[in-house]
PDB file of C-alpha atoms in Angstrom:
ATOM      1  CA  MET J  25      72.320 -75.428  26.956  1.00  0.00           C
ATOM      2  CA  ALA J  26      74.613 -78.400  26.392  1.00  0.00           C
ATOM      3  CA  ALA J  27      78.209 -78.053  27.492  1.00  0.00           C
ATOM      4  CA  THR J  28      80.861 -77.703  24.829  1.00  0.00           C
ATOM      5  CA  TYR J  29      84.609 -78.200  25.062  1.00  0.00           C
ATOM      6  CA  ALA J  30      85.203 -74.445  25.061  1.00  0.00           C
ATOM      7  CA  LYS J  31      82.500 -73.694  27.608  1.00  0.00           C
ATOM      8  CA  TYR J  32      83.456 -76.490  29.989  1.00  0.00           C
ATOM      9  CA  LEU J  33      87.101 -75.379  30.033  1.00  0.00           C
ATOM     10  CA  LYS J  34      86.211 -71.675  29.905  1.00  0.00           C
ATOM     11  CA  LEU J  35      88.639 -71.251  27.019  1.00  0.00           C
ATOM     12  CA  GLY J  36      87.482 -67.702  26.323  1.00  0.00           C
ATOM     13  CA  GLU J  37      88.610 -66.574  29.772  1.00  0.00           C
ATOM     14  CA  LEU J  38      91.688 -68.810  29.803  1.00  0.00           C
ATOM     15  CA  LEU J  39      93.060 -67.642  26.460  1.00  0.00           C
ATOM     16  CA  SER J  40      92.455 -63.977  27.318  1.00  0.00           C
ATOM     17  CA  LEU J  41      94.896 -64.091  30.241  1.00  0.00           C
ATOM     18  CA  GLN J  42      98.150 -63.901  28.241  1.00  0.00           C
ATOM     19  CA  ASN J  43      98.776 -60.171  28.056  1.00  0.00           C
ATOM     20  CA  PRO J  44     102.353 -59.061  27.282  1.00  0.00           C
ATOM     21  CA  VAL J  45     103.279 -55.640  28.650  1.00  0.00           C
ATOM     22  CA  SER J  46     106.317 -54.954  26.467  1.00  0.00           C
ATOM     23  CA  GLU J  47     106.104 -52.635  23.491  1.00  0.00           C
ATOM     24  CA  GLY J  48     105.456 -54.426  20.260  1.00  0.00           C
ATOM     25  CA  PRO J  49     105.015 -56.717  22.197  1.00  0.00           C
ATOM     26  CA  GLU J  50     108.306 -58.624  22.274  1.00  0.00           C
ATOM     27  CA  HIS J  51     107.754 -62.028  20.661  1.00  0.00           C
ATOM     28  CA  ASP J  52     109.119 -64.166  23.529  1.00  0.00           C
ATOM     29  CA  GLU J  53     107.110 -62.562  26.305  1.00  0.00           C
ATOM     30  CA  THR J  54     104.088 -64.662  25.356  1.00  0.00           C
ATOM     31  CA  LEU J  55     106.106 -67.837  25.895  1.00  0.00           C
ATOM     32  CA  PHE J  56     107.334 -66.532  29.259  1.00  0.00           C
ATOM     33  CA  ILE J  57     103.792 -65.789  30.435  1.00  0.00           C
ATOM     34  CA  ILE J  58     102.327 -69.089  29.251  1.00  0.00           C
ATOM     35  CA  ILE J  59     105.100 -71.182  30.819  1.00  0.00           C
ATOM     36  CA  HIS J  60     104.596 -69.564  34.212  1.00  0.00           C
ATOM     37  CA  GLN J  61     100.820 -69.718  34.059  1.00  0.00           C
ATOM     38  CA  VAL J  62     101.090 -73.436  33.268  1.00  0.00           C
ATOM     39  CA  TYR J  63     103.458 -73.828  36.231  1.00  0.00           C
ATOM     40  CA  GLU J  64     100.841 -72.316  38.498  1.00  0.00           C
ATOM     41  CA  LEU J  65      98.156 -74.671  37.168  1.00  0.00           C
ATOM     42  CA  TRP J  66     100.412 -77.665  37.852  1.00  0.00           C
ATOM     43  CA  PHE J  67     101.207 -76.330  41.327  1.00  0.00           C
ATOM     44  CA  LYS J  68      97.471 -76.135  41.992  1.00  0.00           C
ATOM     45  CA  GLU J  69      97.018 -79.741  40.899  1.00  0.00           C
ATOM     46  CA  MET J  70      99.985 -80.939  42.947  1.00  0.00           C
ATOM     47  CA  LEU J  71      98.585 -79.266  46.071  1.00  0.00           C
ATOM     48  CA  HIS J  72      95.231 -80.902  45.342  1.00  0.00           C
ATOM     49  CA  GLU J  73      96.875 -84.329  45.089  1.00  0.00           C
ATOM     50  CA  ILE J  74      99.191 -83.929  48.086  1.00  0.00           C
ATOM     51  CA  ASP J  75      96.296 -82.909  50.317  1.00  0.00           C
ATOM     52  CA  TYR J  76      94.538 -86.067  49.142  1.00  0.00           C
ATOM     53  CA  LEU J  77      97.701 -88.078  49.829  1.00  0.00           C
ATOM     54  CA  VAL J  78      97.671 -86.939  53.461  1.00  0.00           C
ATOM     55  CA  THR J  79      94.020 -87.982  53.750  1.00  0.00           C
ATOM     56  CA  LEU J  80      94.793 -91.413  52.280  1.00  0.00           C
ATOM     57  CA  LEU J  81      97.716 -91.962  54.651  1.00  0.00           C
ATOM     58  CA  ASP J  82      95.487 -91.083  57.598  1.00  0.00           C
ATOM     59  CA  ARG J  83      92.967 -93.630  56.341  1.00  0.00           C
ATOM     60  CA  GLY J  84      95.668 -96.251  55.925  1.00  0.00           C
ATOM     61  CA  GLU J  85      94.853 -96.634  52.216  1.00  0.00           C
ATOM     62  CA  VAL J  86      98.397 -97.392  51.117  1.00  0.00           C
ATOM     63  CA  ALA J  87      97.637 -98.616  47.604  1.00  0.00           C
ATOM     64  CA  ARG J  88      95.693 -95.468  46.794  1.00  0.00           C
ATOM     65  CA  ALA J  89      98.345 -93.324  48.471  1.00  0.00           C
ATOM     66  CA  LEU J  90     101.016 -94.883  46.256  1.00  0.00           C
ATOM     67  CA  HIS J  91      98.877 -94.232  43.185  1.00  0.00           C
ATOM     68  CA  THR J  92      98.470 -90.596  44.191  1.00  0.00           C
ATOM     69  CA  LEU J  93     102.187 -90.220  44.820  1.00  0.00           C
ATOM     70  CA  LYS J  94     102.867 -91.638  41.367  1.00  0.00           C
ATOM     71  CA  ARG J  95     100.624 -88.958  39.891  1.00  0.00           C
ATOM     72  CA  VAL J  96     102.398 -86.204  41.828  1.00  0.00           C
ATOM     73  CA  LEU J  97     105.787 -87.517  40.692  1.00  0.00           C
ATOM     74  CA  THR J  98     104.640 -87.663  37.069  1.00  0.00           C
ATOM     75  CA  ILE J  99     103.434 -84.069  37.244  1.00  0.00           C
ATOM     76  CA  LEU J 100     106.731 -83.051  38.829  1.00  0.00           C
ATOM     77  CA  LYS J 101     108.609 -84.559  35.876  1.00  0.00           C
ATOM     78  CA  VAL J 102     106.459 -82.495  33.515  1.00  0.00           C
ATOM     79  CA  VAL J 103     107.150 -79.353  35.573  1.00  0.00           C
ATOM     80  CA  VAL J 104     110.903 -79.987  35.390  1.00  0.00           C
ATOM     81  CA  ALA J 105     110.713 -80.755  31.659  1.00  0.00           C
ATOM     82  CA  GLN J 106     109.032 -77.402  30.980  1.00  0.00           C
ATOM     83  CA  ILE J 107     112.365 -75.770  31.745  1.00  0.00           C
ATOM     84  CA  ASP J 108     113.558 -77.215  28.415  1.00  0.00           C
ATOM     85  CA  VAL J 109     110.963 -75.056  26.685  1.00  0.00           C
ATOM     86  CA  LEU J 110     111.921 -71.969  28.675  1.00  0.00           C
ATOM     87  CA  GLU J 111     115.587 -72.514  27.798  1.00  0.00           C
ATOM     88  CA  THR J 112     114.797 -72.095  24.107  1.00  0.00           C
ATOM     89  CA  MET J 113     114.684 -68.383  24.953  1.00  0.00           C
ATOM     90  CA  THR J 114     118.132 -66.797  24.667  1.00  0.00           C
ATOM     91  CA  PRO J 115     119.498 -64.233  27.154  1.00  0.00           C
ATOM     92  CA  LEU J 116     118.943 -61.417  24.655  1.00  0.00           C
ATOM     93  CA  GLU J 117     115.359 -62.521  24.036  1.00  0.00           C
ATOM     94  CA  PHE J 118     114.629 -62.490  27.777  1.00  0.00           C
ATOM     95  CA  LEU J 119     116.369 -59.146  28.256  1.00  0.00           C
ATOM     96  CA  SER J 120     114.146 -57.628  25.569  1.00  0.00           C
ATOM     97  CA  PHE J 121     111.257 -57.552  28.072  1.00  0.00           C
ATOM     98  CA  ARG J 122     112.837 -58.349  31.463  1.00  0.00           C
ATOM     99  CA  HIS J 123     112.730 -54.723  32.623  1.00  0.00           C
ATOM    100  CA  ARG J 124     108.943 -54.840  32.222  1.00  0.00           C
ATOM    101  CA  LEU J 125     108.696 -57.407  35.024  1.00  0.00           C
ATOM    102  CA  ASP J 126     109.568 -54.634  37.480  1.00  0.00           C
ATOM    103  CA  THR J 127     109.401 -56.220  40.987  1.00  0.00           C
ATOM    104  CA  ALA J 128     107.595 -59.376  39.837  1.00  0.00           C
ATOM    105  CA  SER J 129     109.550 -62.529  40.698  1.00  0.00           C
ATOM    106  CA  GLY J 130     109.040 -66.276  40.827  1.00  0.00           C
ATOM    107  CA  LEU J 131     109.922 -65.961  44.522  1.00  0.00           C
ATOM    108  CA  GLN J 132     106.416 -64.531  44.906  1.00  0.00           C
ATOM    109  CA  SER J 133     104.713 -67.746  43.737  1.00  0.00           C
ATOM    110  CA  TYR J 134     102.654 -68.451  46.835  1.00  0.00           C
ATOM    111  CA  GLN J 135     101.500 -71.817  45.468  1.00  0.00           C
ATOM    112  CA  PHE J 136     105.092 -73.029  45.175  1.00  0.00           C
ATOM    113  CA  ARG J 137     105.670 -71.846  48.748  1.00  0.00           C
ATOM    114  CA  GLU J 138     102.575 -73.796  49.762  1.00  0.00           C
ATOM    115  CA  LEU J 139     104.088 -76.880  48.131  1.00  0.00           C
ATOM    116  CA  GLU J 140     107.295 -76.377  50.067  1.00  0.00           C
ATOM    117  CA  PHE J 141     105.379 -75.965  53.313  1.00  0.00           C
ATOM    118  CA  VAL J 142     103.112 -78.994  52.920  1.00  0.00           C
ATOM    119  CA  ILE J 143     106.098 -81.207  52.082  1.00  0.00           C
ATOM    120  CA  GLY J 144     108.076 -79.839  55.015  1.00  0.00           C
ATOM    121  CA  ALA J 145     110.467 -77.188  53.671  1.00  0.00           C
ATOM    122  CA  LYS J 146     109.290 -74.441  56.005  1.00  0.00           C
ATOM    123  CA  ASN J 147     110.889 -71.042  56.516  1.00  0.00           C
ATOM    124  CA  VAL J 148     108.999 -68.377  58.438  1.00  0.00           C
ATOM    125  CA  LYS J 149     110.908 -65.618  56.612  1.00  0.00           C
ATOM    126  CA  VAL J 150     109.053 -66.557  53.431  1.00  0.00           C
ATOM    127  CA  LEU J 151     105.892 -65.041  54.916  1.00  0.00           C
ATOM    128  CA  ASP J 152     107.506 -61.601  54.939  1.00  0.00           C
ATOM    129  CA  ARG J 153     107.287 -61.462  51.142  1.00  0.00           C
ATOM    130  CA  TYR J 154     103.487 -61.238  51.329  1.00  0.00           C
ATOM    131  CA  GLU J 155     101.382 -58.376  52.636  1.00  0.00           C
ATOM    132  CA  ALA J 156      99.930 -58.984  56.103  1.00  0.00           C
ATOM    133  CA  GLY J 157      96.234 -59.861  55.868  1.00  0.00           C
ATOM    134  CA  SER J 158      96.372 -60.611  52.126  1.00  0.00           C
ATOM    135  CA  PRO J 159      94.710 -63.823  50.862  1.00  0.00           C
ATOM    136  CA  GLU J 160      98.121 -65.173  49.845  1.00  0.00           C
ATOM    137  CA  ARG J 161      99.602 -64.510  53.290  1.00  0.00           C
ATOM    138  CA  ARG J 162      96.628 -66.149  55.029  1.00  0.00           C
ATOM    139  CA  ARG J 163      96.953 -69.254  52.854  1.00  0.00           C
ATOM    140  CA  LEU J 164     100.642 -69.519  53.592  1.00  0.00           C
ATOM    141  CA  GLU J 165     100.179 -68.950  57.319  1.00  0.00           C
ATOM    142  CA  GLN J 166      97.668 -71.789  57.396  1.00  0.00           C
ATOM    143  CA  ARG J 167     100.057 -74.102  55.524  1.00  0.00           C
ATOM    144  CA  PHE J 168     102.936 -73.043  57.738  1.00  0.00           C
ATOM    145  CA  ARG J 169     101.102 -74.042  60.920  1.00  0.00           C
ATOM    146  CA  ALA J 170      99.674 -77.273  59.510  1.00  0.00           C
ATOM    147  CA  PRO J 171     101.284 -80.737  59.785  1.00  0.00           C
ATOM    148  CA  THR J 172     103.235 -81.935  56.751  1.00  0.00           C
ATOM    149  CA  VAL J 173     103.370 -85.026  54.564  1.00  0.00           C
ATOM    150  CA  TRP J 174     106.123 -86.323  56.860  1.00  0.00           C
ATOM    151  CA  ASP J 175     103.838 -85.983  59.879  1.00  0.00           C
ATOM    152  CA  ALA J 176     101.137 -87.973  58.076  1.00  0.00           C
ATOM    153  CA  PHE J 177     103.738 -90.625  57.227  1.00  0.00           C
ATOM    154  CA  LEU J 178     104.813 -90.910  60.884  1.00  0.00           C
ATOM    155  CA  ARG J 179     101.177 -91.347  61.920  1.00  0.00           C
ATOM    156  CA  TYR J 180     100.864 -94.101  59.320  1.00  0.00           C
ATOM    157  CA  LEU J 181     103.947 -95.876  60.709  1.00  0.00           C
ATOM    158  CA  LYS J 182     102.468 -95.673  64.215  1.00  0.00           C
ATOM    159  CA  ARG J 183      99.219 -97.285  63.073  1.00  0.00           C
ATOM    160  CA  GLU J 184     101.260-100.008  61.378  1.00  0.00           C
ATOM    161  CA  GLY J 185     102.619-100.943  64.787  1.00  0.00           C
ATOM    162  CA  HIS J 186     105.971 -99.187  64.732  1.00  0.00           C
ATOM    163  CA  ALA J 187     107.133 -97.521  67.947  1.00  0.00           C
ATOM    164  CA  VAL J 188     107.233 -93.944  66.715  1.00  0.00           C
ATOM    165  CA  PRO J 189     108.139 -91.755  69.725  1.00  0.00           C
ATOM    166  CA  ASP J 190     105.366 -89.477  70.985  1.00  0.00           C
ATOM    167  CA  ALA J 191     107.789 -86.565  70.730  1.00  0.00           C
ATOM    168  CA  GLN J 192     107.946 -87.117  66.965  1.00  0.00           C
ATOM    169  CA  LEU J 193     104.194 -87.524  66.596  1.00  0.00           C
ATOM    170  CA  SER J 194     103.592 -84.257  68.460  1.00  0.00           C
ATOM    171  CA  ARG J 195     106.542 -82.337  67.016  1.00  0.00           C
ATOM    172  CA  ASP J 196     106.186 -78.668  66.099  1.00  0.00           C
ATOM    173  CA  PRO J 197     105.102 -78.777  62.425  1.00  0.00           C
ATOM    174  CA  THR J 198     106.529 -75.311  61.800  1.00  0.00           C
ATOM    175  CA  GLU J 199     110.047 -76.700  62.294  1.00  0.00           C
ATOM    176  CA  LEU J 200     112.142 -78.438  59.634  1.00  0.00           C
ATOM    177  CA  VAL J 201     112.407 -82.215  59.879  1.00  0.00           C
ATOM    178  CA  LEU J 202     115.814 -83.047  61.306  1.00  0.00           C
ATOM    179  CA  PRO J 203     117.597 -86.427  61.196  1.00  0.00           C
ATOM    180  CA  ASN J 204     116.566 -88.634  64.111  1.00  0.00           C
ATOM    181  CA  VAL J 205     118.282 -91.917  64.976  1.00  0.00           C
ATOM    182  CA  GLU J 206     115.130 -93.407  66.496  1.00  0.00           C
ATOM    183  CA  ILE J 207     113.147 -92.738  63.334  1.00  0.00           C
ATOM    184  CA  GLN J 208     115.968 -94.139  61.225  1.00  0.00           C
ATOM    185  CA  ALA J 209     115.881 -97.431  63.148  1.00  0.00           C
ATOM    186  CA  ILE J 210     112.115 -97.597  62.674  1.00  0.00           C
ATOM    187  CA  LEU J 211     112.430 -96.928  58.946  1.00  0.00           C
ATOM    188  CA  VAL J 212     114.973 -99.726  58.488  1.00  0.00           C
ATOM    189  CA  GLN J 213     112.606-102.076  60.304  1.00  0.00           C
ATOM    190  CA  ALA J 214     109.604-100.837  58.286  1.00  0.00           C
ATOM    191  CA  TYR J 215     111.416-101.394  54.986  1.00  0.00           C
ATOM    192  CA  ARG J 216     112.037-105.026  55.893  1.00  0.00           C
ATOM    193  CA  ALA J 217     108.679-105.726  57.523  1.00  0.00           C
ATOM    194  CA  LYS J 218     106.238-104.799  54.754  1.00  0.00           C
ATOM    195  CA  ALA J 219     106.813-104.318  51.042  1.00  0.00           C
ATOM    196  CA  ALA J 220     104.104-101.660  50.691  1.00  0.00           C
ATOM    197  CA  THR J 221     105.705 -99.530  53.398  1.00  0.00           C
ATOM    198  CA  GLY J 222     109.099 -99.865  51.750  1.00  0.00           C
ATOM    199  CA  GLU J 223     107.585 -98.779  48.447  1.00  0.00           C
ATOM    200  CA  LEU J 224     105.961 -95.800  50.146  1.00  0.00           C
ATOM    201  CA  CYS J 225     109.360 -94.790  51.523  1.00  0.00           C
ATOM    202  CA  GLU J 226     110.865 -95.023  48.038  1.00  0.00           C
ATOM    203  CA  ARG J 227     108.167 -92.839  46.508  1.00  0.00           C
ATOM    204  CA  LEU J 228     108.794 -90.202  49.195  1.00  0.00           C
ATOM    205  CA  VAL J 229     112.480 -90.321  48.290  1.00  0.00           C
ATOM    206  CA  ASP J 230     111.440 -89.842  44.649  1.00  0.00           C
ATOM    207  CA  LEU J 231     109.427 -86.780  45.669  1.00  0.00           C
ATOM    208  CA  ASP J 232     112.336 -85.335  47.628  1.00  0.00           C
ATOM    209  CA  GLU J 233     114.749 -86.021  44.764  1.00  0.00           C
ATOM    210  CA  GLY J 234     112.315 -84.564  42.227  1.00  0.00           C
ATOM    211  CA  LEU J 235     112.118 -81.303  44.150  1.00  0.00           C
ATOM    212  CA  GLN J 236     115.909 -81.140  44.313  1.00  0.00           C
ATOM    213  CA  GLU J 237     116.065 -81.786  40.570  1.00  0.00           C
ATOM    214  CA  TRP J 238     113.593 -78.938  39.987  1.00  0.00           C
ATOM    215  CA  ARG J 239     115.762 -76.593  42.050  1.00  0.00           C
ATOM    216  CA  TYR J 240     118.927 -77.619  40.209  1.00  0.00           C
ATOM    217  CA  ARG J 241     117.381 -77.198  36.751  1.00  0.00           C
ATOM    218  CA  HIS J 242     115.937 -73.850  37.822  1.00  0.00           C
ATOM    219  CA  VAL J 243     119.383 -72.665  38.984  1.00  0.00           C
ATOM    220  CA  LYS J 244     121.043 -73.663  35.702  1.00  0.00           C
ATOM    221  CA  MET J 245     118.283 -72.037  33.661  1.00  0.00           C
ATOM    222  CA  VAL J 246     118.727 -68.769  35.567  1.00  0.00           C
ATOM    223  CA  GLU J 247     122.530 -68.949  35.216  1.00  0.00           C
ATOM    224  CA  ARG J 248     122.374 -69.419  31.456  1.00  0.00           C
ATOM    225  CA  THR J 249     119.769 -66.669  31.069  1.00  0.00           C
ATOM    226  CA  ILE J 250     121.000 -63.836  33.335  1.00  0.00           C
ATOM    227  CA  GLY J 251     124.317 -65.136  34.697  1.00  0.00           C
ATOM    228  CA  THR J 252     125.192 -63.500  38.031  1.00  0.00           C
ATOM    229  CA  LYS J 253     122.867 -60.523  37.614  1.00  0.00           C
ATOM    230  CA  THR J 254     120.424 -59.631  40.376  1.00  0.00           C
ATOM    231  CA  GLY J 255     117.149 -61.508  40.013  1.00  0.00           C
ATOM    232  CA  THR J 256     113.820 -59.855  39.338  1.00  0.00           C
ATOM    233  CA  GLY J 257     112.181 -58.652  42.534  1.00  0.00           C
ATOM    234  CA  GLY J 258     115.615 -57.806  43.999  1.00  0.00           C
ATOM    235  CA  SER J 259     116.754 -61.345  44.831  1.00  0.00           C
ATOM    236  CA  SER J 260     120.377 -62.380  44.319  1.00  0.00           C
ATOM    237  CA  GLY J 261     119.275 -64.498  41.357  1.00  0.00           C
ATOM    238  CA  ALA J 262     121.237 -67.691  40.753  1.00  0.00           C
ATOM    239  CA  ALA J 263     123.214 -67.216  43.994  1.00  0.00           C
ATOM    240  CA  TYR J 264     119.994 -67.323  46.020  1.00  0.00           C
ATOM    241  CA  LEU J 265     118.750 -70.378  44.170  1.00  0.00           C
ATOM    242  CA  MET J 266     122.087 -72.163  44.562  1.00  0.00           C
ATOM    243  CA  ALA J 267     121.762 -71.814  48.340  1.00  0.00           C
ATOM    244  CA  THR J 268     118.525 -73.843  48.236  1.00  0.00           C
ATOM    245  CA  LEU J 269     120.182 -76.936  46.711  1.00  0.00           C
ATOM    246  CA  ASN J 270     121.022 -80.174  48.549  1.00  0.00           C
ATOM    247  CA  ARG J 271     118.467 -79.660  51.300  1.00  0.00           C
ATOM    248  CA  PRO J 272     116.439 -82.876  51.558  1.00  0.00           C
ATOM    249  CA  VAL J 273     113.050 -82.525  53.232  1.00  0.00           C
ATOM    250  CA  PHE J 274     113.018 -86.174  54.361  1.00  0.00           C
ATOM    251  CA  PRO J 275     116.602 -86.513  55.662  1.00  0.00           C
ATOM    252  CA  ASP J 276     116.054 -89.791  57.522  1.00  0.00           C
ATOM    253  CA  LEU J 277     115.057 -91.561  54.304  1.00  0.00           C
ATOM    254  CA  TRP J 278     118.441 -90.599  52.843  1.00  0.00           C
ATOM    255  CA  VAL J 279     120.508 -91.441  55.924  1.00  0.00           C
ATOM    256  CA  ILE J 280     119.245 -95.028  56.075  1.00  0.00           C
ATOM    257  CA  ARG J 281     120.498 -95.804  52.545  1.00  0.00           C
ATOM    258  CA  SER J 282     123.713 -97.100  54.088  1.00  0.00           C
ATOM    259  CA  GLN J 283     121.833 -99.165  56.672  1.00  0.00           C
ATOM    260  CA  LEU J 284     119.570-101.225  54.421  1.00  0.00           C
TER     261      LEU J 284
END
């Protein structure tokens, strides 16, 4: 039987997944569910593209890597812009069904945690939020142990002839990337030596900045919706989110701004 639009996209299954649990149900719960389901679909696509980005960097295919980064950045802008839609819901509208969320929380989005891990924002305590042996925990453990986008970028710089120290190439990928003066000197040189490498650095800065923008917009959305109340799932809400701001994942690319 020939494929149709509905069959190819499995619209029957897709459109049956929005199931409010509030009595009535409350009108705005459908929006809340759809927004977060769409987030998860975009997170899936971003992971798909970032994994491909790492492969392209390892192949030395810079032009294609830049194209893929542009796609990731465009998706990230859409993800941030969706907050505008969520902010059309007033505090009272959210409170009409918030109690129904019980212990469910955006902190439990394992795909967003995967995104953090693959980019380099790793925190072993995150794993504690997931049941040992669960599929989500196994996925996160694998991401936690795996090298990051930054590690792939350092390997690319090495193949381009830059003297990346062996200690950086073999660093523990479970650790956060910390500023390194040797890497900073290499980055300044790389910017000036080859335009494509400089552009790659700029797109990584865009990615880092985009993630910080997402965090900031998320904080402000939570503040305007629930103020200083405890977040769903028992988190400290906006206070917890505020603590995640201003933490670049590629610190060396920011430090060298004053050296270029």
